[in-house]
Coordinates of C-alpha atoms and ligand atoms in Angstrom, one line a residue:
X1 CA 74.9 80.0 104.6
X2 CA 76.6 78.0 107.6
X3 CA 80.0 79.0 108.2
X4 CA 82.8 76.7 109.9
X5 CA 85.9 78.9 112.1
X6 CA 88.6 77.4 112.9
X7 CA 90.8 78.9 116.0
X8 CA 92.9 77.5 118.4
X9 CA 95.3 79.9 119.0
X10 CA 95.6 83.4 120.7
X11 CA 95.5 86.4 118.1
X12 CA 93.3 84.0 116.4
X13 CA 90.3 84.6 119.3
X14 CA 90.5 88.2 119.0
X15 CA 90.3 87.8 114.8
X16 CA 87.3 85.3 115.3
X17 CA 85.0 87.9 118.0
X18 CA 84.4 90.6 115.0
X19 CA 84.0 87.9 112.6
X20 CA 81.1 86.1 115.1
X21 CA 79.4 89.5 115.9
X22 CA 79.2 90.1 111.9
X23 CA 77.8 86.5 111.0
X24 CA 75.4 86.8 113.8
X25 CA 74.1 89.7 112.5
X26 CA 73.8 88.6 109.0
X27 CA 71.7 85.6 110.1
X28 CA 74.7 83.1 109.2
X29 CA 75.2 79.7 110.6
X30 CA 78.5 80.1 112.3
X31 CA 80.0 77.1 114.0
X32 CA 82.8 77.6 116.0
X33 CA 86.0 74.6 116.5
X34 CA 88.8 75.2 118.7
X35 CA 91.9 72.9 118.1
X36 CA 92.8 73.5 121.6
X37 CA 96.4 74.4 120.8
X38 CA 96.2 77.4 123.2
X39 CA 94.5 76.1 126.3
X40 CA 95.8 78.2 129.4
X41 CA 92.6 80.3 130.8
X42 CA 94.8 83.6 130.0
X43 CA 95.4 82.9 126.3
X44 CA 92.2 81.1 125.5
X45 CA 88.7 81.5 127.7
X46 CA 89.7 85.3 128.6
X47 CA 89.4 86.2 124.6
X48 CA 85.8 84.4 124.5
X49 CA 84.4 86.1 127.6
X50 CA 86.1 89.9 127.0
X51 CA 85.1 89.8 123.3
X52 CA 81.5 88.3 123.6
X53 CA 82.7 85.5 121.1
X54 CA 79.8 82.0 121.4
X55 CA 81.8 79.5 123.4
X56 CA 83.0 76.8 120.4
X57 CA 80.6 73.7 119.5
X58 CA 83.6 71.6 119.5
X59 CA 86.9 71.4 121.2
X60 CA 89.1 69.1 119.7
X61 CA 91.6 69.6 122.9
X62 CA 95.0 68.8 121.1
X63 CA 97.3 70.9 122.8
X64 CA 101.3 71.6 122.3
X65 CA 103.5 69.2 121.0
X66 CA 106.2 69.3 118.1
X67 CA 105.2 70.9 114.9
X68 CA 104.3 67.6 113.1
X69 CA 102.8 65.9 116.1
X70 CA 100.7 68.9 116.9
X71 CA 99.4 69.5 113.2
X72 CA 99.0 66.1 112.7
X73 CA 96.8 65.1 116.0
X74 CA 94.5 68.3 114.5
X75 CA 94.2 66.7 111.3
X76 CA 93.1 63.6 112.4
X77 CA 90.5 65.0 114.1
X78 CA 89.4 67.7 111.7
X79 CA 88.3 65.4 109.3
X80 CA 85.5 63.8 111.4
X81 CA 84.3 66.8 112.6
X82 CA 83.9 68.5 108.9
X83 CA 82.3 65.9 107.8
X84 CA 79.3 66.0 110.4
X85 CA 79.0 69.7 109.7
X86 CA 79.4 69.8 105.9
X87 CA 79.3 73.9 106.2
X88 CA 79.2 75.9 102.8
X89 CA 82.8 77.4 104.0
X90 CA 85.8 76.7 106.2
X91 CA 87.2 79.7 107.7
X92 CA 90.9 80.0 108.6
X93 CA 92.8 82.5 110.1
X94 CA 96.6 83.5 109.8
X95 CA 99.1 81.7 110.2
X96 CA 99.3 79.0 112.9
X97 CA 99.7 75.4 113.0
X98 CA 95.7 75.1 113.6
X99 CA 95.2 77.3 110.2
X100 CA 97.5 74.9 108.0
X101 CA 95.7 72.0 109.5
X102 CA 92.3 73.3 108.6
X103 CA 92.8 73.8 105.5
X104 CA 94.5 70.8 104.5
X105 CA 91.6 68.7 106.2
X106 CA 88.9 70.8 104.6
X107 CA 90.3 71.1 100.7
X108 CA 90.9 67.2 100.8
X109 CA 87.6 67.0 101.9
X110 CA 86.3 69.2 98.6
X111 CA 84.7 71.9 101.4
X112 CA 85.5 75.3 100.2
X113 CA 88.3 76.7 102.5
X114 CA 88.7 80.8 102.9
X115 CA 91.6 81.8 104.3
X116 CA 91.1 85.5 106.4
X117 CA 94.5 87.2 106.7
X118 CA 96.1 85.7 103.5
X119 CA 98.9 87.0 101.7
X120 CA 101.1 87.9 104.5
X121 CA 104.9 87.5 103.7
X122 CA 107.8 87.6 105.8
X123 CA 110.5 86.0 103.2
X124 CA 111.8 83.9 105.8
X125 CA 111.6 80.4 105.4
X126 CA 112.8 80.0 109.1
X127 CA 109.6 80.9 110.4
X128 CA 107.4 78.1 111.1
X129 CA 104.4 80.5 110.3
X130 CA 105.6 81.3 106.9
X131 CA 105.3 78.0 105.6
X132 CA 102.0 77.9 107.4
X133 CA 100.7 80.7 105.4
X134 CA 102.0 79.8 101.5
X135 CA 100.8 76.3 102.2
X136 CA 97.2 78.0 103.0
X137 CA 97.3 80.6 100.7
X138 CA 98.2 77.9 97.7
X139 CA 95.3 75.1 99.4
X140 CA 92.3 77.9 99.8
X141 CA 89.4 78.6 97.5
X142 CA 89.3 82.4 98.2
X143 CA 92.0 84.5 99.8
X144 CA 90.7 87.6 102.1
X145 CA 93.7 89.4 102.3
X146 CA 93.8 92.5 105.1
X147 CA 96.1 95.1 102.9
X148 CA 97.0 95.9 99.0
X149 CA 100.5 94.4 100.4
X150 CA 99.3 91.5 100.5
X151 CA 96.9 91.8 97.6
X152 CA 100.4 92.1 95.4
X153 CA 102.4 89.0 97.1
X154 CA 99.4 86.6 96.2
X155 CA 99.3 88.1 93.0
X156 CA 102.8 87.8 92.4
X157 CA 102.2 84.1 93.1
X158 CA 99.1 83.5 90.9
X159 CA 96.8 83.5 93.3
X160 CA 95.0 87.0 91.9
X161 CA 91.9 85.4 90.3
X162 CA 91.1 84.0 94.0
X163 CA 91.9 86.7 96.2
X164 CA 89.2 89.4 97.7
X165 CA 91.1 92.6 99.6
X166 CA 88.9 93.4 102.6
X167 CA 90.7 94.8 105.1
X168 CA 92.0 93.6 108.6
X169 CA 89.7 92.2 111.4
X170 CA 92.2 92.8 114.1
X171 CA 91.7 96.3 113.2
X172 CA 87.7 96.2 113.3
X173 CA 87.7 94.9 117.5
X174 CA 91.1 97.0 118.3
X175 CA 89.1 100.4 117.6
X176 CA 85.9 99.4 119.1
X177 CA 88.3 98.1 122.4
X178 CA 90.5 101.4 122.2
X179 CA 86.9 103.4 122.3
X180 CA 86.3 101.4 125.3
X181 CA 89.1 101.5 127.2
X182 CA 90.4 105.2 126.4
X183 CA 90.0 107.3 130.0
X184 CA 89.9 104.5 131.8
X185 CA 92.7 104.0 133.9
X186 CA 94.6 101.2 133.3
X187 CA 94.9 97.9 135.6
X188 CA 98.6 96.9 135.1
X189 CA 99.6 101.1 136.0
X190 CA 97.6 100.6 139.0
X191 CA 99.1 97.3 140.0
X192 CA 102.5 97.8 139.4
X193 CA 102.6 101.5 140.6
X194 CA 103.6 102.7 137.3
X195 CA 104.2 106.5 135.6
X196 CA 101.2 107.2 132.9
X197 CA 103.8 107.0 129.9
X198 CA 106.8 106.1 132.1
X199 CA 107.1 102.3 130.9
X200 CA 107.6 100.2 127.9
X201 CA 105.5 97.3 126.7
X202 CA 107.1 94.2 126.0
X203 CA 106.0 91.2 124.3
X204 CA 108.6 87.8 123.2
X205 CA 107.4 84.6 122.0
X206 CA 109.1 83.8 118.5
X207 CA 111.1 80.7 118.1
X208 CA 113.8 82.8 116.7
X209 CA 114.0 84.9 120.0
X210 CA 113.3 82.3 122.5
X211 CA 114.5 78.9 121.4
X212 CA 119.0 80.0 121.3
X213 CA 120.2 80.3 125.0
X214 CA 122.3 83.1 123.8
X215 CA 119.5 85.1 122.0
X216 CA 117.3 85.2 124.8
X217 CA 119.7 86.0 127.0
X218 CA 120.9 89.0 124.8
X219 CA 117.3 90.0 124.6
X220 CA 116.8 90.1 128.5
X221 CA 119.6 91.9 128.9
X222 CA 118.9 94.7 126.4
X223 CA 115.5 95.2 127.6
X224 CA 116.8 95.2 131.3
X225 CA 119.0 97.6 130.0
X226 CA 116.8 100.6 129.1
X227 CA 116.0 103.9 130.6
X228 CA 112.3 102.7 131.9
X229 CA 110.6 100.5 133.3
X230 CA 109.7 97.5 131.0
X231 CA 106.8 95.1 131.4
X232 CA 107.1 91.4 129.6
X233 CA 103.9 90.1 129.2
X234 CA 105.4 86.8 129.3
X235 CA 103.9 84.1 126.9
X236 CA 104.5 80.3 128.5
X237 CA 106.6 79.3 125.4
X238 CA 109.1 82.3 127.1
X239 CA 108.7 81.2 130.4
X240 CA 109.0 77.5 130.0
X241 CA 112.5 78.2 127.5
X242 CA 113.6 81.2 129.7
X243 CA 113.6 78.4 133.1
X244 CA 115.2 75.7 130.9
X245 CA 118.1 77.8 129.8
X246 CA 118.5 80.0 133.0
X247 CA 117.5 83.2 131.7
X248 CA 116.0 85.3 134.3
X249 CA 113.0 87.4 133.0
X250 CA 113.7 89.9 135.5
X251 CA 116.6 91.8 135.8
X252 CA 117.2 95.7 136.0
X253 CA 114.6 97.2 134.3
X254 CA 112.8 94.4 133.0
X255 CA 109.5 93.0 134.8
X256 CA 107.7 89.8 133.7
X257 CA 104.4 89.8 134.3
X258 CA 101.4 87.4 133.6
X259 CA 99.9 87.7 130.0
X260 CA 97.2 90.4 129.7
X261 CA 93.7 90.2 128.8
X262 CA 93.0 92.0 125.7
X263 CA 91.0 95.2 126.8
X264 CA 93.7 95.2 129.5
X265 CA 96.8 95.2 126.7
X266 CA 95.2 97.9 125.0
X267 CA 94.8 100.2 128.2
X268 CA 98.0 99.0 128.9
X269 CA 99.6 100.1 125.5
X270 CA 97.4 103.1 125.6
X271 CA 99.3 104.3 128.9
X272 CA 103.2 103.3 127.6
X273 CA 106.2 105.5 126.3
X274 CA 106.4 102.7 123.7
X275 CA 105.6 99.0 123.0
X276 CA 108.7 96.7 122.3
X277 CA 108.0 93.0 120.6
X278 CA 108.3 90.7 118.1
X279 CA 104.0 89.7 118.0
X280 CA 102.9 90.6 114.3
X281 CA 99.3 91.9 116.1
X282 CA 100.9 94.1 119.0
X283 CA 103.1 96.0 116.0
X284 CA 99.9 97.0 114.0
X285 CA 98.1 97.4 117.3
X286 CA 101.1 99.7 118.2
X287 CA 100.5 101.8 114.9
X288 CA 96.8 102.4 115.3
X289 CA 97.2 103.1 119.2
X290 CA 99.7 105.6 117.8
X291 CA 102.1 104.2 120.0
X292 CA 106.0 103.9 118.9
X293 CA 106.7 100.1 118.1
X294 CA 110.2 98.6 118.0
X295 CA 110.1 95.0 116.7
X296 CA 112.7 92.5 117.8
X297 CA 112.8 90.8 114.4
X298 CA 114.6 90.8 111.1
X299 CA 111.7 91.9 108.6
X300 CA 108.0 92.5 109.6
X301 CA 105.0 91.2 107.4
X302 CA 103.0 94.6 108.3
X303 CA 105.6 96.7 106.6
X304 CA 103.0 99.9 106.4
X305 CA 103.9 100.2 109.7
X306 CA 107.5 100.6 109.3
X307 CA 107.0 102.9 106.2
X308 CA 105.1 105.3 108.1
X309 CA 107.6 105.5 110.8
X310 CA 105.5 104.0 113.7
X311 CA 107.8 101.0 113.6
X312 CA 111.8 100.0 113.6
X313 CA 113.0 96.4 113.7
X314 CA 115.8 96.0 115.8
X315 CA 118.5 93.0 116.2
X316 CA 121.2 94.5 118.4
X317 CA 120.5 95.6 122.1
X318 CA 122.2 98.9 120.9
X319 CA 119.1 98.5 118.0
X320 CA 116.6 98.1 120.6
X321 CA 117.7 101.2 123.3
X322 CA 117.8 103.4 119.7
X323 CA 114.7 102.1 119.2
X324 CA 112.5 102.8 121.7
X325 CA 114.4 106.3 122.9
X326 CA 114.0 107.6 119.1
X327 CA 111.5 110.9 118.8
X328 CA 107.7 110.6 118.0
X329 CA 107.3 109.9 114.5
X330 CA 105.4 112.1 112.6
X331 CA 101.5 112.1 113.0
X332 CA 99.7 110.5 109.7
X333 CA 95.8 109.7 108.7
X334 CA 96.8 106.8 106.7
X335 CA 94.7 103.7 107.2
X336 CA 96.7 100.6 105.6
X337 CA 94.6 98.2 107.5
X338 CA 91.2 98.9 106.9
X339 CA 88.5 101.3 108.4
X340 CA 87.3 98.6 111.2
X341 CA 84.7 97.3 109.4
X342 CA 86.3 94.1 107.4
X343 CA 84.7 90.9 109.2
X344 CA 81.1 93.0 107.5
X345 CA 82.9 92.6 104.1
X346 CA 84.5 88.8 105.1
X347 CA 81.1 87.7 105.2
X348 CA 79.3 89.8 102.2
X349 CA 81.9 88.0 100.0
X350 CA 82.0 84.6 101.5
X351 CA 78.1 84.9 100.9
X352 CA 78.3 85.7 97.3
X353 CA 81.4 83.1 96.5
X354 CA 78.9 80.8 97.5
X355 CA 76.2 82.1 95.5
X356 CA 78.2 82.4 92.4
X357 CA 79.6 79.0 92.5
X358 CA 83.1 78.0 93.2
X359 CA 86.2 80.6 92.7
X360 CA 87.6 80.7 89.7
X361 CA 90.9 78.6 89.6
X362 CA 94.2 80.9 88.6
Ligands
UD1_401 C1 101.6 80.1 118.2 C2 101.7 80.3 116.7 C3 102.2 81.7 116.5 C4 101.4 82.8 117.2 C5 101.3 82.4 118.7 C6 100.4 83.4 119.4 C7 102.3 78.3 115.5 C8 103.4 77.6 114.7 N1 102.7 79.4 116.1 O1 102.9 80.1 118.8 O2 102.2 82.0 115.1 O3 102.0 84.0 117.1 O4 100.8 81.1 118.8 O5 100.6 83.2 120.8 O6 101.2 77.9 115.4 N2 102.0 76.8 125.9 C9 101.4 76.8 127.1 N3 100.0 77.0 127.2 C10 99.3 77.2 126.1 C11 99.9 77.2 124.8 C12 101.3 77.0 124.7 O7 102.0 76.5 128.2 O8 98.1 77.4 126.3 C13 103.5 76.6 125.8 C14 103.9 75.2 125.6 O9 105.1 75.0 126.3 C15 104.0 75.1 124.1 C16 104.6 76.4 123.8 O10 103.9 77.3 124.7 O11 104.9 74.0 123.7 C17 104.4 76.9 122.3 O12 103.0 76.8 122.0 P1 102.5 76.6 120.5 O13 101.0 76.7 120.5 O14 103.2 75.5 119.9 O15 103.1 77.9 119.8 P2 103.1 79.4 120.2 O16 104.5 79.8 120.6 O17 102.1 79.8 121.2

């Protein structure tokens, strides 16, 4: 079987590394393509030297630019490239403008397209990633959805006939990195001089948070606000907004700080009070860290989280300080997303899609 991944962005790395280490071992084909919409060292290389992942056999090297402009330079490539490597499957992952491209390259192309992480709903049709995933979900052959969540929306939408639950991959490298990591001290504490457990964790990068002057600057201010010490792990799309609108990322309480490399954000997120963002990974990192999560967002597509009590969405800076200050929630067993072995099962099934013939349409 020969196995195409598409990746170009951040969580997508860390979903690609289990998800390379499992095809390896099966004796798949696995060719790697990187879009090249993440391309700083920090959000891109670090992922594929930290989690072992094959550099990519192609870099396509697009890079940021409007929606359309961006999606459409990668789909002028794609085409091209799946047609030299004809694989049995296109993988894509979540929700990003490289997924959407890849699967609307590869289905017009009559290459069988699974999408990992499908059926993820947020309900909110201002999110640029929510159309990137219904637009997936509704072009793939076979749907690998992480939770029974999102085993219901794709049902809901007629999609049940193509969709295989089988678990989260985010989940299969975050317990193998928390294994490594846990007793080690971590970096950023050192570097920063910081209390074990005396600092939050902060993460921003949504359109909806950084793209309004005013919402940024109501965000910075809440954070800067709080009783600790809290350190932004500041994407570029927040820096490059939080310069053009004169927002200061520092202020009172609140550090920026250089994105992290991942075994470094989990040590990091190991050693916090509490992690504060509005990244759809770093909340269901949060919950299986057992770390308090408040997300600075209006509904959550990992809603186990919130259920169990690990996680509160929060508007409001008074939302955010109530947030973060609120008691431990209660301790739970419950594993929503998987028990770390799902890229295993990712490739089981896309081996026996293949071997059965195509999916069966809805
Ligand atoms: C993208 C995904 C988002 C995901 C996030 C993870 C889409 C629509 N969004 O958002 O779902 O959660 O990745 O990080 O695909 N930039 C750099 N260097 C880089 C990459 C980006 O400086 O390596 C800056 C540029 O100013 C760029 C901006 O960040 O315009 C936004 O980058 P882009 O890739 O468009 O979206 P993200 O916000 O990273």
């Amino acid at each position: 079987m020969k196995i195409l991944s598409v990746v170009g962005a951040r969580p997508q790395f860390v979903k690609l590394a289990p998800i390379h280490r499992a095809a390896v071992a099966a004796g798949v084909e696995h060719v790697i393509v990187h879009t090249g919409q993440h391309y700083d060292p920090m959000l891109s290389d670090v992922f594929f030297d930290d989690l072992g992942i094959a550099a990519p056999d192609v870099h396509l090297g697009v890079g940021s630019g409007s929606h359309g402009v961006q999606t459409g330079a990668m789909l002028g490539a794609l085409d091209a490239v799946f047609d030299e490597h004809r694989p049995d499957w296109v993988l894509v992952y979540g929700d990003t403008n490289s997924t959407v491209a890849a699967a609307l390259s590869a289905v017009k192309m009559h290459i069988p397209v699974a999408h990992l992480e499908a059926g993820l709903r947020s309900f909110n049709r201002r999110m640029p990633e929510e159309h990137n995933r219904v637009l997936t979900d509704h072009a793939a052959d076979l749907l690998l959805a992480p939770t029974e969540v999102a085993v219901g929306h794709l049902t809901d939408e007629g999609l049940a006939a193509r969709t295989e639950l089988v678990g989260d991959v985010m989940t299969d490298v975050l317990l193998e990195v928390r294994d490594r990591v846990a007793g080690a001290p971590s970096a950023l504490v050192a570097e920063l001089g910081l209390d074990e457990g005396g600092y939050y964790l902060a993460t921003i990068h949504r359109a909806e948070n950084t793209d309004d002057p005013a919402r940024l600057a109501e965000i910075a201010a809440a954070l800067g606000s709080l009783d600790k010490p809290v350190i932004l792990l500041a994407h570029p799309r927040v820096v490059a907004r939080a310069a053009a609108q004169g927002v200061a990322l520092t202020q009172g309480a609140l550090i920026a700080h250089a994105p992290l490399a991942y075994p470094e954000l989990i040590a990091a997120a190991l050693s916090s009070a509490g992690v504060v963002t509005d990244s759809g990974g770093l909340q269901k990192e949060a919950f299986l860290l057992r770390v308090p999560c408040t997300t600075i967002r209006t509904e959550t597509e990992w809603v186990e989280t919130v259920q169990l009590g690990w996680n509160v969405l929060a508007g409001t800076a008074e939302e955010i300080a109530a947030g973060v200050s609120r008691g431990r929630p209660d301790d739970t067993d419950a594993a929503p997303y998987g028990d770390g072995r799902a890229a295993e099962r990712v490739i089981a099934v896309l081996d026996a899609a293949r071997a059965n013939g195509p999916v069966a349409a809805p």
